[in-house]
mmCIF file of C-alpha atoms in Angstrom:
data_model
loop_
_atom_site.group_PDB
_atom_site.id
_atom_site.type_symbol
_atom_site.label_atom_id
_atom_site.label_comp_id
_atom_site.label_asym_id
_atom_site.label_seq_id
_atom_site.Cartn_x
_atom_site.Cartn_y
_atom_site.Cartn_z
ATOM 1 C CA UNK D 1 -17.385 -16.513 -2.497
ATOM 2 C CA UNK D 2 -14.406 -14.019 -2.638
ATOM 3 C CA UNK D 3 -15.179 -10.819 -3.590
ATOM 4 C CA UNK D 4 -17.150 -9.514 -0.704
ATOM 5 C CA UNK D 5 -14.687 -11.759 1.894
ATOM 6 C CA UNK D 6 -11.953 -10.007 0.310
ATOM 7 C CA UNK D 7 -13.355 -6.539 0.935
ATOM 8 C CA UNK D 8 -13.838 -7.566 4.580
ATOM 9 C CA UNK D 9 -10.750 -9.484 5.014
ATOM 10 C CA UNK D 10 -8.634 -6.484 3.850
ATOM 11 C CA UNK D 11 -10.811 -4.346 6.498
ATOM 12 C CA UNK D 12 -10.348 -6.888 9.343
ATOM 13 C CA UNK D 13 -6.535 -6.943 8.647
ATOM 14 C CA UNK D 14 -6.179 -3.177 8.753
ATOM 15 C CA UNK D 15 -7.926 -3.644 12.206
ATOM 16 C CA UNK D 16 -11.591 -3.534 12.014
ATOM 17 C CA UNK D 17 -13.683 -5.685 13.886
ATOM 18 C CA UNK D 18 -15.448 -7.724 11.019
ATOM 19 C CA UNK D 19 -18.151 -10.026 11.564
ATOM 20 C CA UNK D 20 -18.860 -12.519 9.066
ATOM 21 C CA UNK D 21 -22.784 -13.286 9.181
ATOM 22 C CA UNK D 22 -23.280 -17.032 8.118
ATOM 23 C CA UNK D 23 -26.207 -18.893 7.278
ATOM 24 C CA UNK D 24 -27.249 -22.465 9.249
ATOM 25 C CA UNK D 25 -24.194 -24.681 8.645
ATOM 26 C CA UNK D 26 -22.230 -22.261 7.790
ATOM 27 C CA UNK D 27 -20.805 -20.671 4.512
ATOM 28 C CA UNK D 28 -20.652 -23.002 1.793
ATOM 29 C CA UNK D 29 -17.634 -21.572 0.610
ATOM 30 C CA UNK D 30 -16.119 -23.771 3.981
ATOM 31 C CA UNK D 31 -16.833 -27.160 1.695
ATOM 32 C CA UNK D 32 -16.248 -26.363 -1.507
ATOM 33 C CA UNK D 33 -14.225 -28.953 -3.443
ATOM 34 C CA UNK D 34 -11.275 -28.422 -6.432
ATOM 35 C CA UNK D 35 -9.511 -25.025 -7.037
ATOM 36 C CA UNK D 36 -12.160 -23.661 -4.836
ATOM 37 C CA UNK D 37 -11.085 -25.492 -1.371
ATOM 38 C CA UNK D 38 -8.962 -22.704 -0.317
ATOM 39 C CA UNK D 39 -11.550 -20.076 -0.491
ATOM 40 C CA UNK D 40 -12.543 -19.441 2.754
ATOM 41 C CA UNK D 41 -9.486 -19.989 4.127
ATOM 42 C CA UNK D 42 -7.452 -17.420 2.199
ATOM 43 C CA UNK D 43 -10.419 -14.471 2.306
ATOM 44 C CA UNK D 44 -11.994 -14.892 5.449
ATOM 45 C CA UNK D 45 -8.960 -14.412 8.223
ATOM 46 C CA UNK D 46 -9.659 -11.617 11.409
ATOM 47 C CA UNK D 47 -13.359 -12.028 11.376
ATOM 48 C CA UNK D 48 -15.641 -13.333 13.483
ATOM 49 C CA UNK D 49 -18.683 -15.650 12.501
ATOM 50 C CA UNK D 50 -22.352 -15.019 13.688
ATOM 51 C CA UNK D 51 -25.212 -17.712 12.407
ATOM 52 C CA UNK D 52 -28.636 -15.849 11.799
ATOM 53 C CA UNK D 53 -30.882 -17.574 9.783
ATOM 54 C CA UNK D 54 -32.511 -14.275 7.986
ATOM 55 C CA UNK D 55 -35.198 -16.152 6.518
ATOM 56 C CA UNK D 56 -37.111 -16.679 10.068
ATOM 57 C CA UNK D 57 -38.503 -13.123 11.797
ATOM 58 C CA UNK D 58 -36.019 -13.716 14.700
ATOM 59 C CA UNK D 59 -33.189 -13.728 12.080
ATOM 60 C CA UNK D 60 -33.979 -11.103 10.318
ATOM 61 C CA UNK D 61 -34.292 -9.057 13.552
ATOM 62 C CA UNK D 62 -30.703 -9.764 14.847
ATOM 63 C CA UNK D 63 -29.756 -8.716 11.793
ATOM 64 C CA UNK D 64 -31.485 -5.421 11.657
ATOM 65 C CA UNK D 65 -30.084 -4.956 15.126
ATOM 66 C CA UNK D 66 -26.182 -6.048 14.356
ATOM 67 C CA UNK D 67 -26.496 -4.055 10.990
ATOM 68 C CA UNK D 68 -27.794 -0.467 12.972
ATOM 69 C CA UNK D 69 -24.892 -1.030 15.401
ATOM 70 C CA UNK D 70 -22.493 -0.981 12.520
ATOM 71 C CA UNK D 71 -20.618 1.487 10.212
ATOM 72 C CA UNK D 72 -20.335 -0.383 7.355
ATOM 73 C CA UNK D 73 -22.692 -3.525 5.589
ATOM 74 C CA UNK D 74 -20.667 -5.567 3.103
ATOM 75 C CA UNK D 75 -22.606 -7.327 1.089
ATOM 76 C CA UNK D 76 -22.178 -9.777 -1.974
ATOM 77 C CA UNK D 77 -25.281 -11.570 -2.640
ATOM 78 C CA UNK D 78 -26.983 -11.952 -6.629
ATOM 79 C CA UNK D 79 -29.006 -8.596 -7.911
ATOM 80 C CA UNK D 80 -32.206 -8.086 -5.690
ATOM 81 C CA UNK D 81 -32.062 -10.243 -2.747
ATOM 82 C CA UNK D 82 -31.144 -7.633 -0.573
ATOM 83 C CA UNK D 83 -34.170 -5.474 -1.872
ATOM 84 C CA UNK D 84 -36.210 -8.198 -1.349
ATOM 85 C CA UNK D 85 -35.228 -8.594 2.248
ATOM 86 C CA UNK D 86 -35.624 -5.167 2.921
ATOM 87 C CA UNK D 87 -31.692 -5.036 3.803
ATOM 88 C CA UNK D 88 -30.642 -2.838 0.996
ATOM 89 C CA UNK D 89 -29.094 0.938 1.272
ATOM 90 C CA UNK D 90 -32.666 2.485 0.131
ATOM 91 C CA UNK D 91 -34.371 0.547 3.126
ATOM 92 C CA UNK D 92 -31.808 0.943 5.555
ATOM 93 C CA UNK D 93 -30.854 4.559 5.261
ATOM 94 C CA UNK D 94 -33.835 5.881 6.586
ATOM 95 C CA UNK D 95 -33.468 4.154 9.745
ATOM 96 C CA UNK D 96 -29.553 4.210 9.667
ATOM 97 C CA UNK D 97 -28.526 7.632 8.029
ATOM 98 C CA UNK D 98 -24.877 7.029 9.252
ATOM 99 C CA UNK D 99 -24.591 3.665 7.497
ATOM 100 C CA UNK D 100 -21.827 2.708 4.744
ATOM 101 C CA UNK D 101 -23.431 0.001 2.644
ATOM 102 C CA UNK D 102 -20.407 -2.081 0.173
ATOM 103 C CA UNK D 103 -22.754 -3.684 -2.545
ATOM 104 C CA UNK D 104 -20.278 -5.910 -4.679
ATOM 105 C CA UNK D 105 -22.612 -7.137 -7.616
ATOM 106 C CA UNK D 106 -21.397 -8.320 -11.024
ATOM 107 C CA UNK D 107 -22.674 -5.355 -13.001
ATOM 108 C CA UNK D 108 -22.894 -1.709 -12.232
ATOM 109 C CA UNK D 109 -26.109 -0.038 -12.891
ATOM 110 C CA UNK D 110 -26.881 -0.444 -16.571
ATOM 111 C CA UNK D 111 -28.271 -2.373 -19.045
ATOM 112 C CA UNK D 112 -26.729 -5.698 -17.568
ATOM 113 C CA UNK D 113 -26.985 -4.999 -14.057
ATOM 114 C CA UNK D 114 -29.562 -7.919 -13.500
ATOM 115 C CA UNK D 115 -27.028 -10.569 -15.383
ATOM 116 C CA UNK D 116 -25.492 -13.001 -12.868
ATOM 117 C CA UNK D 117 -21.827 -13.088 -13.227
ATOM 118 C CA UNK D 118 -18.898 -14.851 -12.461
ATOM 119 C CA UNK D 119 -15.015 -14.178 -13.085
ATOM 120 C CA UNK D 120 -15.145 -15.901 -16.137
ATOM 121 C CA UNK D 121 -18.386 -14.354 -17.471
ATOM 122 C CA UNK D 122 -16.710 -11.220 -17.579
ATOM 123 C CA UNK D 123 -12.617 -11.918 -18.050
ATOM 124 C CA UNK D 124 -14.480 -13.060 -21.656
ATOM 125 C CA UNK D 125 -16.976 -9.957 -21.431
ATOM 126 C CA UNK D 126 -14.252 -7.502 -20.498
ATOM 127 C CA UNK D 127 -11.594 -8.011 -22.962
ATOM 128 C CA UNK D 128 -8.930 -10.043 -20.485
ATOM 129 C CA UNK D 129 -9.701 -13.601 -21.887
ATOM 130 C CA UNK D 130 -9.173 -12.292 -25.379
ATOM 131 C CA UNK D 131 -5.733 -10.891 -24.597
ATOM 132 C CA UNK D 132 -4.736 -13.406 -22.351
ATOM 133 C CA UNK D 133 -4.861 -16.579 -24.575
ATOM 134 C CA UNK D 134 -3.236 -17.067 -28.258
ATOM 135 C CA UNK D 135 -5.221 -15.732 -31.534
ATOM 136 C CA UNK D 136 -8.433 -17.832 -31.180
ATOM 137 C CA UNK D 137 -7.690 -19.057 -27.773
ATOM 138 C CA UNK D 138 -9.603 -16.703 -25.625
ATOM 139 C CA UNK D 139 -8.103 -17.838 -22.036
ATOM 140 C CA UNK D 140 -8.969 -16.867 -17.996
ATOM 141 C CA UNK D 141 -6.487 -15.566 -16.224
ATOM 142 C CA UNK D 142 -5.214 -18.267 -13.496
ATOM 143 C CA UNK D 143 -6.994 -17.082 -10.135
ATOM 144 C CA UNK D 144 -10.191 -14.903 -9.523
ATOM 145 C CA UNK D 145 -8.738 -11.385 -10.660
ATOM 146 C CA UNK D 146 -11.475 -9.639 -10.838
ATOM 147 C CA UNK D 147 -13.686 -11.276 -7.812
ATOM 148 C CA UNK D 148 -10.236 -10.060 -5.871
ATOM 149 C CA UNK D 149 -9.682 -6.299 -7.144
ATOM 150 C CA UNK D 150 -13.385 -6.198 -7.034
ATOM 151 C CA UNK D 151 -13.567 -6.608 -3.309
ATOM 152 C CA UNK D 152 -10.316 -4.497 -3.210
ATOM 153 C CA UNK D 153 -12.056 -1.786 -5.113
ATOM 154 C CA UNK D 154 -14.808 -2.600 -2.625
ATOM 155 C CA UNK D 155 -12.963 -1.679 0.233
ATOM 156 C CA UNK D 156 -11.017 1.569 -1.138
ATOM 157 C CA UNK D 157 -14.707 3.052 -2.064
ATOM 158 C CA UNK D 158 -15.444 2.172 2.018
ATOM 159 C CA UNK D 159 -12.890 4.109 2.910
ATOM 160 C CA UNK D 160 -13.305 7.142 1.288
ATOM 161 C CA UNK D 161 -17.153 7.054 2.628
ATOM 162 C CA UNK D 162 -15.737 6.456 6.193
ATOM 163 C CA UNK D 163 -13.959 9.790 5.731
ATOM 164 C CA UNK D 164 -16.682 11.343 3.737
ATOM 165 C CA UNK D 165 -18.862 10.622 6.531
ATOM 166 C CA UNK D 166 -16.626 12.560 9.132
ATOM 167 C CA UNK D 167 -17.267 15.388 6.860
ATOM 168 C CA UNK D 168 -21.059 15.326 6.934
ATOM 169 C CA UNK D 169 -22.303 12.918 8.735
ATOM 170 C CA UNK D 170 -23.789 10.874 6.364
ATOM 171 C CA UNK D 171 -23.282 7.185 5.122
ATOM 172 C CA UNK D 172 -23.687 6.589 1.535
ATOM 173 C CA UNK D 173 -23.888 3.186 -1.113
ATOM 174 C CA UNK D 174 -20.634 1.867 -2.315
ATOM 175 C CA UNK D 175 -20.668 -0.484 -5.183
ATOM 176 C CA UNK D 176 -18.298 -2.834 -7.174
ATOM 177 C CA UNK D 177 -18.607 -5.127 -9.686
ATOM 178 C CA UNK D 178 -16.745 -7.631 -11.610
ATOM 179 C CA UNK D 179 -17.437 -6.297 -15.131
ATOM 180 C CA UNK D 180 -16.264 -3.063 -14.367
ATOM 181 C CA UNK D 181 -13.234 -4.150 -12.966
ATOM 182 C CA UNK D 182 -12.494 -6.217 -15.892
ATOM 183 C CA UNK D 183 -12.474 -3.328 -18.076
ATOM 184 C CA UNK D 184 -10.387 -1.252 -15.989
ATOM 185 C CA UNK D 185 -7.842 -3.941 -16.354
ATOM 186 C CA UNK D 186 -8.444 -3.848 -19.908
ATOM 187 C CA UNK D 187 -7.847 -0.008 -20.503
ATOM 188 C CA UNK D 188 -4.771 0.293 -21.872
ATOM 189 C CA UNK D 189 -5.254 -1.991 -24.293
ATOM 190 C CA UNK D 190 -8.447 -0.014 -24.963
ATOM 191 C CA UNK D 191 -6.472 3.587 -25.037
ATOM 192 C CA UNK D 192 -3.972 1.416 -27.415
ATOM 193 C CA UNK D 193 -6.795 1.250 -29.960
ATOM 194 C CA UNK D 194 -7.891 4.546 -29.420
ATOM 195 C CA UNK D 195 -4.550 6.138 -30.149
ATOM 196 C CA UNK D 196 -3.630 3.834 -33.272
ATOM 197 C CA UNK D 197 -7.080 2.636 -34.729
ATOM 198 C CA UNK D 198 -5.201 -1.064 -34.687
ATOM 199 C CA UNK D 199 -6.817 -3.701 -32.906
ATOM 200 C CA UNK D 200 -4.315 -4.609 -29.692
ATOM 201 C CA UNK D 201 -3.158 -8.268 -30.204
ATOM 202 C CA UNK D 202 -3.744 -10.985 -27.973
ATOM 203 C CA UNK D 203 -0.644 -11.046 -25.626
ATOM 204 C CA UNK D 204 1.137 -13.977 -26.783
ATOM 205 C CA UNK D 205 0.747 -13.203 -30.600
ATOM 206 C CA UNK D 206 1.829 -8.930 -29.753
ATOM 207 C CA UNK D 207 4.419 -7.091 -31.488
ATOM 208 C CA UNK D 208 6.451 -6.803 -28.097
ATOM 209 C CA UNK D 209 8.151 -2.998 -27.309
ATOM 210 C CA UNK D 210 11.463 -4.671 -26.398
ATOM 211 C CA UNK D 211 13.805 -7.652 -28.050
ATOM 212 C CA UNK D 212 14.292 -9.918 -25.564
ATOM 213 C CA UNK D 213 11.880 -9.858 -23.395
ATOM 214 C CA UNK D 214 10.483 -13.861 -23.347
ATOM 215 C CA UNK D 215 10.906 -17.436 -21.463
ATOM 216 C CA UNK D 216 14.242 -19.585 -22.265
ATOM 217 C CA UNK D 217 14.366 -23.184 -22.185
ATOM 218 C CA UNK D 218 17.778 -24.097 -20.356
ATOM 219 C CA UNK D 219 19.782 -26.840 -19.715
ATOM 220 C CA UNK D 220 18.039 -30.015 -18.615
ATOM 221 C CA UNK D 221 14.123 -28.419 -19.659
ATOM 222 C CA UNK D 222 14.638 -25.582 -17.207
ATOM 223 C CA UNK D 223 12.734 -22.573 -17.862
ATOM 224 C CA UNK D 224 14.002 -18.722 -16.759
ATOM 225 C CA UNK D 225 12.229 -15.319 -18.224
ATOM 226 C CA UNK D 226 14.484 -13.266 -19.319
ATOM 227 C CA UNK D 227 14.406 -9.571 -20.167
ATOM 228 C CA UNK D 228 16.790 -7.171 -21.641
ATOM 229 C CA UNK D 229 14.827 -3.519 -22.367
ATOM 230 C CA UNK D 230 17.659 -1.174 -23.243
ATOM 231 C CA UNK D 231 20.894 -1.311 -25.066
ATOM 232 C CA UNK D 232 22.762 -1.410 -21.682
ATOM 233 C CA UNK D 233 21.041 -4.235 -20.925
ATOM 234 C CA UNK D 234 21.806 -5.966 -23.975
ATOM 235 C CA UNK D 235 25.110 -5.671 -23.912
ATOM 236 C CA UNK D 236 25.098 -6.599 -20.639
ATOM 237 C CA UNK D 237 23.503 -10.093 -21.548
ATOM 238 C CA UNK D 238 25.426 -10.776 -24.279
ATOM 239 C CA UNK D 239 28.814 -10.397 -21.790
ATOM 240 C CA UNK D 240 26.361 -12.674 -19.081
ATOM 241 C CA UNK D 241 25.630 -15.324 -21.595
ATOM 242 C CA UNK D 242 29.555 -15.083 -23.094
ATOM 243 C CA UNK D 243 28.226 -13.794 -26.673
ATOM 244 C CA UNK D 244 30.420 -10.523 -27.882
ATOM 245 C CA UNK D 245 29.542 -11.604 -31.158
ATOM 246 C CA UNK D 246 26.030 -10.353 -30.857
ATOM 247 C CA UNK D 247 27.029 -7.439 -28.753
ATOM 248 C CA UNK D 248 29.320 -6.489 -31.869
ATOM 249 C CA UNK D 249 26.879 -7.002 -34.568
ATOM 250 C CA UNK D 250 25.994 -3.557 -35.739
ATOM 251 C CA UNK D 251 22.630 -4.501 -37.010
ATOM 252 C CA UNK D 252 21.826 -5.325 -33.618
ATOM 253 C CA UNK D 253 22.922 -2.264 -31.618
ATOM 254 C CA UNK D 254 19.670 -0.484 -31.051
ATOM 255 C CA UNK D 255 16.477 -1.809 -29.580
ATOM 256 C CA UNK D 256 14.617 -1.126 -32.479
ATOM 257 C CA UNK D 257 16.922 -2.611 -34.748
ATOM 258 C CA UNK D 258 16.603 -5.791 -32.709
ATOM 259 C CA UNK D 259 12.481 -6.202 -32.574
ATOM 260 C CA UNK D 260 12.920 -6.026 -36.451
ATOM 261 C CA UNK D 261 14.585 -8.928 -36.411
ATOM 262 C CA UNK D 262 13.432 -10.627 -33.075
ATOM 263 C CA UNK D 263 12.527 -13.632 -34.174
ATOM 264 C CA UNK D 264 16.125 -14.768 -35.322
ATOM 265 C CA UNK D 265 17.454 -12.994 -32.162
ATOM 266 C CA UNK D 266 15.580 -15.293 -29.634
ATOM 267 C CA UNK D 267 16.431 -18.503 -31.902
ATOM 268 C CA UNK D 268 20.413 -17.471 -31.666
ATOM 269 C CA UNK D 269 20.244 -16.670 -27.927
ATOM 270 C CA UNK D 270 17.986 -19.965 -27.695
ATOM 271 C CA UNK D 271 20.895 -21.964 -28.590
ATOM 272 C CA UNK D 272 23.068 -20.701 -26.002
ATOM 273 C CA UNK D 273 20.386 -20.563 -23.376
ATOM 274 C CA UNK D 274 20.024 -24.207 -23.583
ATOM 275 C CA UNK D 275 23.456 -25.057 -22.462
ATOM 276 C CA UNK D 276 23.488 -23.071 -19.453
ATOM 277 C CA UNK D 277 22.479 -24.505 -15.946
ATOM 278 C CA UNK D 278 19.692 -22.338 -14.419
ATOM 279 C CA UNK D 279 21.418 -21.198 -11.534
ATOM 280 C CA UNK D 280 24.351 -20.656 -12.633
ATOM 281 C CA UNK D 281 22.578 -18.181 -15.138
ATOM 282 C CA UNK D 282 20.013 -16.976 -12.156
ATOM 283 C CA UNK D 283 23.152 -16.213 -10.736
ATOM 284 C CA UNK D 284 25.382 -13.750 -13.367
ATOM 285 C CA UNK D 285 21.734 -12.138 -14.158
ATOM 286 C CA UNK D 286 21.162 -10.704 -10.550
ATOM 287 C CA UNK D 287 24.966 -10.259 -10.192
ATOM 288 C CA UNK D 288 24.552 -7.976 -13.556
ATOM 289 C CA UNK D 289 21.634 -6.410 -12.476
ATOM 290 C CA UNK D 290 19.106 -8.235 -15.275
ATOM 291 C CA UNK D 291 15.386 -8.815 -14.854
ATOM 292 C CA UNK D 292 14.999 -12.964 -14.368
ATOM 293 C CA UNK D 293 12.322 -15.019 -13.440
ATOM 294 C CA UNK D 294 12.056 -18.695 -12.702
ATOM 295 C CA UNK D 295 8.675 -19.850 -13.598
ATOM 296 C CA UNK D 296 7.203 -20.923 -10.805
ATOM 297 C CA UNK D 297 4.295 -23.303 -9.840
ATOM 298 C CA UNK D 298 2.518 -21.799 -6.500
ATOM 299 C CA UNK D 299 3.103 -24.375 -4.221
ATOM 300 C CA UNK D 300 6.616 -23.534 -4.628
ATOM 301 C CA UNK D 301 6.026 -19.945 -3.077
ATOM 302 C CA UNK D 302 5.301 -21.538 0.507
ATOM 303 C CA UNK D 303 9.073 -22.085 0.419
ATOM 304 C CA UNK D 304 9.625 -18.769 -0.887
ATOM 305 C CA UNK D 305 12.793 -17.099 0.992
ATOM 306 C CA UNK D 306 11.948 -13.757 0.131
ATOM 307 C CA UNK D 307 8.158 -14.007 1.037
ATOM 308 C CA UNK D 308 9.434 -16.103 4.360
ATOM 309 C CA UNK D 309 12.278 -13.790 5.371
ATOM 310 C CA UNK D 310 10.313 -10.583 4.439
ATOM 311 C CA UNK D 311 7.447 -11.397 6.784
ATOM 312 C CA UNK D 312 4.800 -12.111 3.828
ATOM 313 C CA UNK D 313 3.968 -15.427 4.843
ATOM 314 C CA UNK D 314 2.359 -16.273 8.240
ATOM 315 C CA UNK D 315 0.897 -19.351 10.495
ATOM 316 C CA UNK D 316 -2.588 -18.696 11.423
ATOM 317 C CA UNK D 317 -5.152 -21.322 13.608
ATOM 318 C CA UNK D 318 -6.937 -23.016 11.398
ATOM 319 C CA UNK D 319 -10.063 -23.451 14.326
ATOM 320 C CA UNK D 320 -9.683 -27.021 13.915
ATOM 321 C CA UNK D 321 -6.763 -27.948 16.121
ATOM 322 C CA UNK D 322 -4.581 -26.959 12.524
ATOM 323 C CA UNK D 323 -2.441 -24.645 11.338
ATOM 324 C CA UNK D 324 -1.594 -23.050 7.465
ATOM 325 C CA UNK D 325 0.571 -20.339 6.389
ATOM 326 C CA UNK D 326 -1.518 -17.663 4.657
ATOM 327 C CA UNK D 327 -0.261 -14.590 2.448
ATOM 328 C CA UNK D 328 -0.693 -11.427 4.213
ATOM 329 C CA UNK D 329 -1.864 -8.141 2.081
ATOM 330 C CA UNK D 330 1.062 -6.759 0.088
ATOM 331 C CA UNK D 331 1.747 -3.941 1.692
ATOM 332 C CA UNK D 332 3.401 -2.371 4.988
ATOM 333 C CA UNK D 333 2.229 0.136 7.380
ATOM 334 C CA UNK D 334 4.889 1.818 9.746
ATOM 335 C CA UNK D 335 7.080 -0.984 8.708
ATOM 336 C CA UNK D 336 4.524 -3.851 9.781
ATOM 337 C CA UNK D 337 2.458 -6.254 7.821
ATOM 338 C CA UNK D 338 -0.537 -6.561 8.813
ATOM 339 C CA UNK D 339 -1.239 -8.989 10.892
ATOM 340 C CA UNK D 340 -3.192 -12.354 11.586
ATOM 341 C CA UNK D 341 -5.147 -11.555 14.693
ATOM 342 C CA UNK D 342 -7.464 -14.581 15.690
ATOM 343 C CA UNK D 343 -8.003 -18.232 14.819
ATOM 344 C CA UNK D 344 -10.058 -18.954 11.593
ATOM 345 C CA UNK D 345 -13.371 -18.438 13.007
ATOM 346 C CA UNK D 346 -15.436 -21.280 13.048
ATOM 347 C CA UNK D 347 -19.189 -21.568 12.135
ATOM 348 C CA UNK D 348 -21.308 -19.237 14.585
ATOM 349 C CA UNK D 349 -18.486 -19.076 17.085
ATOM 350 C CA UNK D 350 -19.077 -15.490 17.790
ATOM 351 C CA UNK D 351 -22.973 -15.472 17.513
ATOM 352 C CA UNK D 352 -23.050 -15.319 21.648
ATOM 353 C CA UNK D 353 -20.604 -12.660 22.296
ATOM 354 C CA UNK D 354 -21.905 -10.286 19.420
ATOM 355 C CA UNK D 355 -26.006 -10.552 19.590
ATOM 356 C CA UNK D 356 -25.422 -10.173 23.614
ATOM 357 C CA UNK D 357 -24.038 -6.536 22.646
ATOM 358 C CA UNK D 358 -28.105 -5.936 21.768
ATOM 359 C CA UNK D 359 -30.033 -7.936 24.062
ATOM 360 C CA UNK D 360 -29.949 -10.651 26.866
ATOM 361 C CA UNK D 361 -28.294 -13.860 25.590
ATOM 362 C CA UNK D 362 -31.147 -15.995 25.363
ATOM 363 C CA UNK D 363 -33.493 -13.440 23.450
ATOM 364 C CA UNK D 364 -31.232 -15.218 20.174
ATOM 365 C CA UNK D 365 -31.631 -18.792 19.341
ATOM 366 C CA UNK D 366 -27.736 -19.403 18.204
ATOM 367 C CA UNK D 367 -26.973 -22.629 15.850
ATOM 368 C CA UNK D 368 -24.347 -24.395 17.096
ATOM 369 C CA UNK D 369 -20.797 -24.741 15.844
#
């Protein structure tokens, strides 16, 4: 559902041509209801969409066909099913020595590589759930973390075989999974255990590294992270929020002086936080130079100015006579974003165009979209 789109998307916006292979009807990921309607939307831009039916001996064919005219095969289906269909690297390479295969699965080979997973199943597995939530609380993070960094794993391991390959020739299996990637997030916290022999604290219950470094309830219920990590920047907040008294307080002039007593800190600065209007504070933090954050719900970001002005949100074609703004990849390439390229592809739309590359048009019965 979004790992292996991911890896593709990010390939299709750094220019490949990507074709998305969909079964009769289409992806499912197109209908799915709740948190999970903007799926395909968000993770399937700058590709185009071919309907083979791989079951039937026609199908499976094309497939064959598309796949040996190809460089890379993405793939994120559940542990075997490509074996089974005779579609995985071993069976392929033979035939296709050139040929990058991107296996995104939940496990890497192991003992659990035949689990099924999900980003849940392994945010609990992999230590993230645990220090994401209170003591007792084990939480998710709020979007698919891993599913995305999987596929973006997926597609850094696809281009180091694409160069690989210029070096000799051959193609080579990449794989990601989920769990992995989970504990990759979680390695500091492992290395944190490792170093001290003490068990890392969930996040919200940790002993934090700086004083103020937490969420303030303003005026009116407003709410605005603040941060202050070095003395400077202390003393710069107390002259922000008009308090020289703490700024003269000699039990609170370094920063370790200040976590031992952090508690009572936050409380005093809580009572002047709560009288002060949140942009009128938003506004003497950036003019001092302070780390702030609004908290912000994400349908607020579509009216972003930063993420408008800097280019980071876009229209694309929706394919249905619509139009949505979607969030390009963070990063720019000769000063450019990388850009939408095509209308939202609908289902099969491109199953024509691409099998005719192979064969006459009608030698491919083509569902239609």
């Amino acid at each position: 559902m979004v790992m292996g789109p991911t890896c593709g998307m990010i390939l299709a916006d750094l220019g490949a041509e990507v074709i998305k292979v969909e079964p009769p009807g289409g992806d499912k990921t197109r209908q799915l209801p709740g948190l999970g309607i903007g799926f395909f939307r968000s993770f399937n831009r700058n590709k185009k969409s071919v309907v083979l039916d791989i079951a039937t001996p026609e199908g499976h064919a094309a497939a064959v066909e598309l796949i040996g005219a190809s460089d890379v095969l993405i793939e994120n289906f559940r542990p075997g099913l490509m074996t089974a269909l005779g579609l995985d690297h071993a069976g392929l390479a033979p035939r296709f020595p050139r040929l990058i295969v991107a296996s995104h699965k939940g496990f890497l080979p192991g003992p659990y590589e035949h689990r099924l997973a999900l980003d849940e199943v392994v945010q609990m597995m992999g230590g993230l759930s645990y220090m994401t939530g209170p003591p007792g609380r084990p939480l998710r993070a709020g979007t698919s973390v891993n599913d995305i960094m999987g596929g973006m794993f997926g597609a850094i391991g696809v281009l180091a075989a694409l160069r690989e390959r210029e070096l000799t020739g051959r193609g080579q299996e990449v794989q990601s999974a989920l769990f992995e990637n989970c504990v990759f997030l979680s390695a500091q916290h492992m290395q944190q255990f490792s170093m001290t022999g003490e068990p890392p604290p969930p996040m919200p219950a940790r002993v934090s590294a700086w004083s103020v470094y937490d969420v303030f309830t303003l005026a009116g219920g407003a709410q605005l992270f603040v941060g202050a990590v070095s003395d400077k920047q202390f003393l710069t907040l107390c002259r922000v929020i008009e308090r020289p008294d703490l700024a003269e307080d000699p039990a609170l002039a370094t920063n370790a002086q200040r976590v031992a007593v952090r508690p009572e800190l936050l409380r005093r600065l809580g009572e002047t936080l709560q009288q002060w209007d949140i942009a009128d504070l938003s506004a003497r933090l950036e003019a001092a130079g302070l780390p702030y954050a609004p908290i912000v719900r994400p349908e607020q970001l579509l009216d972003d100015p930063h993420l408008r002005a800097s280019g980071g949100l876009v229209p694309m074609d929706t394919g249905d006579g619509g139009s949505t703004d979607v969030v390009l990849l963070p990063l720019l390439m000769g000063g450019r974003r990388p850009a939408v390229r095509q209308p939202l592809a609908r289902i099969g739309e491109h199953t024509d165009e691409v099998l005719a590359r192979f064969a006459p048009a009608d030698a491919h019965a083509s569902t239609p979209s």
